[in-house]
Tab-separated table of N, CA and C in Angstrom:
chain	number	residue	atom	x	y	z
M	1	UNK	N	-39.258	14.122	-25.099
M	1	UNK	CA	-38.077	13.367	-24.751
M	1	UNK	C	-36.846	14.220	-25.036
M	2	UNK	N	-35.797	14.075	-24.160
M	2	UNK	CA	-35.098	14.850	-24.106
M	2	UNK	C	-33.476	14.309	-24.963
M	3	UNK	N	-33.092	15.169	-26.260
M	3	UNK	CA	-32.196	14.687	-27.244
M	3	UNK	C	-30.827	14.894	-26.635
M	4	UNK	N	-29.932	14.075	-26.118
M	4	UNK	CA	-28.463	13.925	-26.216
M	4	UNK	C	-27.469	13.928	-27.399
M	5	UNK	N	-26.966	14.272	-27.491
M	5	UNK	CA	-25.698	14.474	-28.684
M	5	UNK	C	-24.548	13.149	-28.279
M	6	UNK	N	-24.443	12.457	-29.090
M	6	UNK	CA	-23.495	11.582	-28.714
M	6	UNK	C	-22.002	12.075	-29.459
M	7	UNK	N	-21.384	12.035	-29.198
M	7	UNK	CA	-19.626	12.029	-29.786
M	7	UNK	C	-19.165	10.633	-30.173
M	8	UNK	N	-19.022	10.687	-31.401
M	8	UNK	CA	-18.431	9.778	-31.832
M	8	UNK	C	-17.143	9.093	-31.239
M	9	UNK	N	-16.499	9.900	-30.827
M	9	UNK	CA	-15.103	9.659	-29.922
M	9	UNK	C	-15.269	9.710	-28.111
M	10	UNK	N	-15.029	8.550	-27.467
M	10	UNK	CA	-14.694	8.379	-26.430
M	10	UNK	C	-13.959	9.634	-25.660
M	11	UNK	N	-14.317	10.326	-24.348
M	11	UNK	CA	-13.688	11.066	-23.398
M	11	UNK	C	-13.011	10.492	-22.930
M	12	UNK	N	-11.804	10.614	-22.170
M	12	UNK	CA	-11.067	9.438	-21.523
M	12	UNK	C	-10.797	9.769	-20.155
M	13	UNK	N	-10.251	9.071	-19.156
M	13	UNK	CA	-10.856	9.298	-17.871
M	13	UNK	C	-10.013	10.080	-17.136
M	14	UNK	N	-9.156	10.851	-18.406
M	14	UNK	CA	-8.379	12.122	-17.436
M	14	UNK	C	-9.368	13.310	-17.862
M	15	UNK	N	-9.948	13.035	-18.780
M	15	UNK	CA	-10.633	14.336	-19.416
M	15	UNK	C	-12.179	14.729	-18.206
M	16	UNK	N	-12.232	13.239	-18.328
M	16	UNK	CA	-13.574	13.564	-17.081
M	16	UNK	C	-13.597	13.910	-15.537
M	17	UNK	N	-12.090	13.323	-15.373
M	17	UNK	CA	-11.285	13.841	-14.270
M	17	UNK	C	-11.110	15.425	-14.021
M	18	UNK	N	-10.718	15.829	-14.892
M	18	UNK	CA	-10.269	17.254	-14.845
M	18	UNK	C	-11.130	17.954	-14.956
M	19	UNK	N	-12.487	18.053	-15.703
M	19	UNK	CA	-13.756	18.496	-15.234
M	19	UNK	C	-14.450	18.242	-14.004
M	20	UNK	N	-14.270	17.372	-13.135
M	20	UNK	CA	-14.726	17.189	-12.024
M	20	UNK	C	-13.639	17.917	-10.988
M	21	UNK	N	-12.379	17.830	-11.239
M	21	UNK	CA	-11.063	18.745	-10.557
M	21	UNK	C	-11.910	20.279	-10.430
M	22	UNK	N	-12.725	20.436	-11.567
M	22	UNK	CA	-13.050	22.261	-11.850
M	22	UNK	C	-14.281	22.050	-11.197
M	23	UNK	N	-15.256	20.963	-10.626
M	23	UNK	CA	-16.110	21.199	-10.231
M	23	UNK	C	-17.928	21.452	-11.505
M	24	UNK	N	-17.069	20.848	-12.732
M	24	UNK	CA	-18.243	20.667	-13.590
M	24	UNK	C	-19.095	19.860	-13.050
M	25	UNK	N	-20.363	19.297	-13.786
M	25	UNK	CA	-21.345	18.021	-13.560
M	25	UNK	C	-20.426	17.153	-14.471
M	26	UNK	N	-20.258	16.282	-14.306
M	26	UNK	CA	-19.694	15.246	-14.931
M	26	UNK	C	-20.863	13.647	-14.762
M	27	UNK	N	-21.597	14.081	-14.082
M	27	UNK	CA	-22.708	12.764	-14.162
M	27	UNK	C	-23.158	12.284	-15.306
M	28	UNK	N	-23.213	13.053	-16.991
M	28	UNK	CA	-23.618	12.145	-17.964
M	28	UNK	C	-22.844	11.514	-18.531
M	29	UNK	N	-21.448	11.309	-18.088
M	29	UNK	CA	-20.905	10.647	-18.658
M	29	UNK	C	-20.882	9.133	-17.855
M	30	UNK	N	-21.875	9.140	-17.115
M	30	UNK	CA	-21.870	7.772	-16.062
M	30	UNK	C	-23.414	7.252	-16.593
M	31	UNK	N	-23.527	6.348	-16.766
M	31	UNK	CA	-24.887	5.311	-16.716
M	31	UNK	C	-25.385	4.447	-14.943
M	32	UNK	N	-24.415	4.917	-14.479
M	32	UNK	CA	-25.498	3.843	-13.179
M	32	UNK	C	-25.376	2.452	-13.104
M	33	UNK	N	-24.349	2.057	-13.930
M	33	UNK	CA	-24.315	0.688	-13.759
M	33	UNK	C	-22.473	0.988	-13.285
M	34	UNK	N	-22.732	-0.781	-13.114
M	34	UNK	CA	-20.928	-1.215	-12.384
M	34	UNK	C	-21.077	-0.976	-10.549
M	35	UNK	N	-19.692	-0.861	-10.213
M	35	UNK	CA	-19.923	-0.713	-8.349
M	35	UNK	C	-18.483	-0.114	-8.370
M	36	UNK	N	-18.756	1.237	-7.408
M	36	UNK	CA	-17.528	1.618	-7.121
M	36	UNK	C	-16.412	0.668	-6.306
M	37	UNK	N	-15.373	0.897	-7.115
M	37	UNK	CA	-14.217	0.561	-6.708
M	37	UNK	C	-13.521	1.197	-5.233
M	38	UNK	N	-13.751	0.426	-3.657
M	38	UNK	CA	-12.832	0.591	-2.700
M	38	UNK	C	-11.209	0.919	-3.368
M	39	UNK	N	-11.163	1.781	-2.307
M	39	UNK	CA	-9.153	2.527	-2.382
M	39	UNK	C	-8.688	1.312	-1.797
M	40	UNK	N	-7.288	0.861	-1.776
M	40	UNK	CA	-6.349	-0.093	-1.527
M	40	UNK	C	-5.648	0.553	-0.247
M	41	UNK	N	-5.641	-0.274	0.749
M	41	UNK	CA	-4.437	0.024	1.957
M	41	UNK	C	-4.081	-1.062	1.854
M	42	UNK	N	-2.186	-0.694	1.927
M	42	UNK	CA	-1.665	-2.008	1.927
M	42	UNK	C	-1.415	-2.223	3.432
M	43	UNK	N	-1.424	-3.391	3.949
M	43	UNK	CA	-1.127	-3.523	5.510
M	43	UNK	C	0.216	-4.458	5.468
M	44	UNK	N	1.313	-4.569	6.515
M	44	UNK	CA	1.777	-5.967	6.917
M	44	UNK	C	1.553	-6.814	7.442
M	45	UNK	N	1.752	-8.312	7.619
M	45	UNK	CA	0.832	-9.477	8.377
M	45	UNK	C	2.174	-10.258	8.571
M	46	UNK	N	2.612	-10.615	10.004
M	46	UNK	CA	3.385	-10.817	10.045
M	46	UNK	C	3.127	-12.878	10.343
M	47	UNK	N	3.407	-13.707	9.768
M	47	UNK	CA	3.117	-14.822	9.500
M	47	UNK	C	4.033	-16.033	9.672
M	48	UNK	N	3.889	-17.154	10.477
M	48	UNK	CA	5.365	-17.983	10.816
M	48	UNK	C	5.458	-18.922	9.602
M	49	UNK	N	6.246	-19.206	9.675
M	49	UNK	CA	6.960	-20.615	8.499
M	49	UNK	C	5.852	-21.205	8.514
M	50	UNK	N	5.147	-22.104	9.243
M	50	UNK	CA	4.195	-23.166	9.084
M	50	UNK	C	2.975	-22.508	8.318
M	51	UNK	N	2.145	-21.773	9.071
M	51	UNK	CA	1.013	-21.373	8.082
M	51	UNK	C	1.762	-20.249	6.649
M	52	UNK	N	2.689	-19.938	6.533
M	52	UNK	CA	3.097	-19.496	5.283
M	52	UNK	C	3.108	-20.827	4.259
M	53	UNK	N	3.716	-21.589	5.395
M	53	UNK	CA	3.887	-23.278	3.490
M	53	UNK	C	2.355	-23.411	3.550
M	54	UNK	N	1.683	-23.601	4.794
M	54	UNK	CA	0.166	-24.053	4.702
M	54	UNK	C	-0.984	-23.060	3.519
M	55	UNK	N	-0.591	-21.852	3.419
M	55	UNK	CA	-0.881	-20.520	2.062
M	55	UNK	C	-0.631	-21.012	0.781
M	56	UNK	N	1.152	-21.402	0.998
M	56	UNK	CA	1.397	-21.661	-0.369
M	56	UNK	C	0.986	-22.807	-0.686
M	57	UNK	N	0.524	-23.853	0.151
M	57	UNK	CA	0.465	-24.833	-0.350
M	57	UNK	C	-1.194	-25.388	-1.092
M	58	UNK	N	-1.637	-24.127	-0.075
M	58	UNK	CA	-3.282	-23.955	-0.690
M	58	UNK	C	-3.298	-22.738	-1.730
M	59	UNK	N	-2.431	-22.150	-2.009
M	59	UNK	CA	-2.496	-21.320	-3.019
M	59	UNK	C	-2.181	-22.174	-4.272
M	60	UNK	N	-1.167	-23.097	-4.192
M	60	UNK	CA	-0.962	-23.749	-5.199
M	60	UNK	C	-1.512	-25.016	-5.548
M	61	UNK	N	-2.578	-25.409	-5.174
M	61	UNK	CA	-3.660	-26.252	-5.446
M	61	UNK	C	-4.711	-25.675	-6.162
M	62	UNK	N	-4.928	-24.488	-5.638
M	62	UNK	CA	-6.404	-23.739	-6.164
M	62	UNK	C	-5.736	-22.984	-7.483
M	63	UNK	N	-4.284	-22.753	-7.676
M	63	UNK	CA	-3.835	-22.151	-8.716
M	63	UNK	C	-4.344	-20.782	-8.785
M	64	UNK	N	-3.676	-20.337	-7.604
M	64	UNK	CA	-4.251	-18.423	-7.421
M	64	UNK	C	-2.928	-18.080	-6.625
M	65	UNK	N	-2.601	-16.591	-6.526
M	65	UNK	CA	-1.419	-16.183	-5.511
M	65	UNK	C	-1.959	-16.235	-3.964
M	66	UNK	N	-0.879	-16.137	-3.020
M	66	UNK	CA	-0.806	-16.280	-1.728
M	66	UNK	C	-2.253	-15.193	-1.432
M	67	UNK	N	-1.943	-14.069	-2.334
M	67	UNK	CA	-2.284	-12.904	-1.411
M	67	UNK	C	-3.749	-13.564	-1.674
M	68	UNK	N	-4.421	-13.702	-2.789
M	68	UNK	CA	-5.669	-14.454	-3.246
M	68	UNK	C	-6.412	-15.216	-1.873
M	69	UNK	N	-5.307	-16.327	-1.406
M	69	UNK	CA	-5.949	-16.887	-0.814
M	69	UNK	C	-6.234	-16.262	0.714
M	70	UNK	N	-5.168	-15.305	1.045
M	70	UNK	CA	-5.408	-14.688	2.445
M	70	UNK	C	-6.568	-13.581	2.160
M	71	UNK	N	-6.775	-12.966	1.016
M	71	UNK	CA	-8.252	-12.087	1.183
M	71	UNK	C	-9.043	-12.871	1.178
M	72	UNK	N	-9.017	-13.998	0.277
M	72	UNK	CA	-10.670	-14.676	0.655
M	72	UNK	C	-10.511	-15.319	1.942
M	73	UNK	N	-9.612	-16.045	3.146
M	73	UNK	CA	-10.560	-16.487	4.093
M	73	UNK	C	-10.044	-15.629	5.072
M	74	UNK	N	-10.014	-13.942	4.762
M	74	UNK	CA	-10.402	-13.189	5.862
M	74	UNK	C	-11.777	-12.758	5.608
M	75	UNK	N	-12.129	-12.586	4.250
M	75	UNK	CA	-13.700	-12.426	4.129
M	75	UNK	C	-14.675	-13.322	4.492
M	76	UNK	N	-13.810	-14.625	4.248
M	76	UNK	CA	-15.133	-15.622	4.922
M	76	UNK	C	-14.928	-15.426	6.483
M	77	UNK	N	-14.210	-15.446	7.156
M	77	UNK	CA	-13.804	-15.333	8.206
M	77	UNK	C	-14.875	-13.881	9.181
M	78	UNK	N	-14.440	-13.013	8.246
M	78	UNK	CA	-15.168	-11.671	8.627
M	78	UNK	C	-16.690	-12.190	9.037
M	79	UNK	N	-16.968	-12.471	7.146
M	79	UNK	CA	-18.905	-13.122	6.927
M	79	UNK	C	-19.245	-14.062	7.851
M	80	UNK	N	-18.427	-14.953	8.795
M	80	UNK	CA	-18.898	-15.694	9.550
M	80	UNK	C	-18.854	-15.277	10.646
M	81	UNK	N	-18.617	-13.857	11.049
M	81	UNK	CA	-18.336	-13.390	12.445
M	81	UNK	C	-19.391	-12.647	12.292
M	82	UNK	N	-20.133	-11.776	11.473
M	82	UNK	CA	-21.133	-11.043	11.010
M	82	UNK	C	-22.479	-11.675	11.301
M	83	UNK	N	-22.127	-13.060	10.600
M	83	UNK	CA	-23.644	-13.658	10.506
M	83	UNK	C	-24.048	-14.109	12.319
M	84	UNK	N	-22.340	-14.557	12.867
M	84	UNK	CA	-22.865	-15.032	14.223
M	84	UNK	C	-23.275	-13.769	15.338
M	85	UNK	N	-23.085	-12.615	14.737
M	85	UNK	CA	-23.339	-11.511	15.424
M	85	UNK	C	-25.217	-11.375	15.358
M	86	UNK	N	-25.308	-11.088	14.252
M	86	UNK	CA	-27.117	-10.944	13.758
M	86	UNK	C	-27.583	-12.377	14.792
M	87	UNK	N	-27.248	-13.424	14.685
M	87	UNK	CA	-27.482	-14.896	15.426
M	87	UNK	C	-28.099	-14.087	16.718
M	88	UNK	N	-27.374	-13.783	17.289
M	88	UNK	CA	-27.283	-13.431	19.063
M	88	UNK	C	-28.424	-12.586	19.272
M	89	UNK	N	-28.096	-11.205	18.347
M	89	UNK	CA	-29.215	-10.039	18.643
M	89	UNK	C	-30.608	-10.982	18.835
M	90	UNK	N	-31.099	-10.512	19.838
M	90	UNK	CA	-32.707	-10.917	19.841
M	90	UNK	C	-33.256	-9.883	18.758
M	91	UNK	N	-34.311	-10.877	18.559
M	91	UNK	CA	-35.175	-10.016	17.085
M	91	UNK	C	-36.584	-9.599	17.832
M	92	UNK	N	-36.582	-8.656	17.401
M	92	UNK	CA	-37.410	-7.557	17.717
M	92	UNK	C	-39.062	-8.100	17.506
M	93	UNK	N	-40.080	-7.895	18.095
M	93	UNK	CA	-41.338	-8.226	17.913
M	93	UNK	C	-42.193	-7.291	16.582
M	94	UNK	N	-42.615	-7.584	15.485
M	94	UNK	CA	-43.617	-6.749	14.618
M	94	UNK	C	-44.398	-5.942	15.212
């Protein structure tokens, strides 16, 4: 079995950064667990008076921000365009 050295003290994530900048292995400092984090694009959405109060007004029921409620029902929105897609495809014979 193969012995690791642990450090008592935490690397911190510029330190592991900057070894990966140089092109070190930096993989033992990762375990394999968690899920990478998607990058952020911010977009504009340009939105009229009515469904803006209709946001806030469901944002402030569920007690979450506007933006909260417009990512989740573009994801459901998305997931239900997805699932009706697979629907259609004919399925293939075994």
């Amino acid at each position: 079995m193969k012995r690791t050295r642990k450090s008592g003290k935490p690397v911190s994530a510029d330190a592991i950064a900057k070894q990966a900048d140089q092109g070190k292995d930096v993989s033992h400092f990762f375990e394999g667990r968690g899920r990478m984090v998607q990058p952020i694009r911010r977009v504009n959405v340009d939105f009229t008076a009515a469904m803006l109060e209709e946001l806030d007004k469901t944002a402030q029921d569920l007690n979450v921000s506007r933006q909260a409620v417009i990512k989740t029902l573009v994801r459901q929105a998305l997931d239900q365009r997805y699932l009706a897609q697979r629907a259609r495809r004919p399925q293939s014979a075994p």
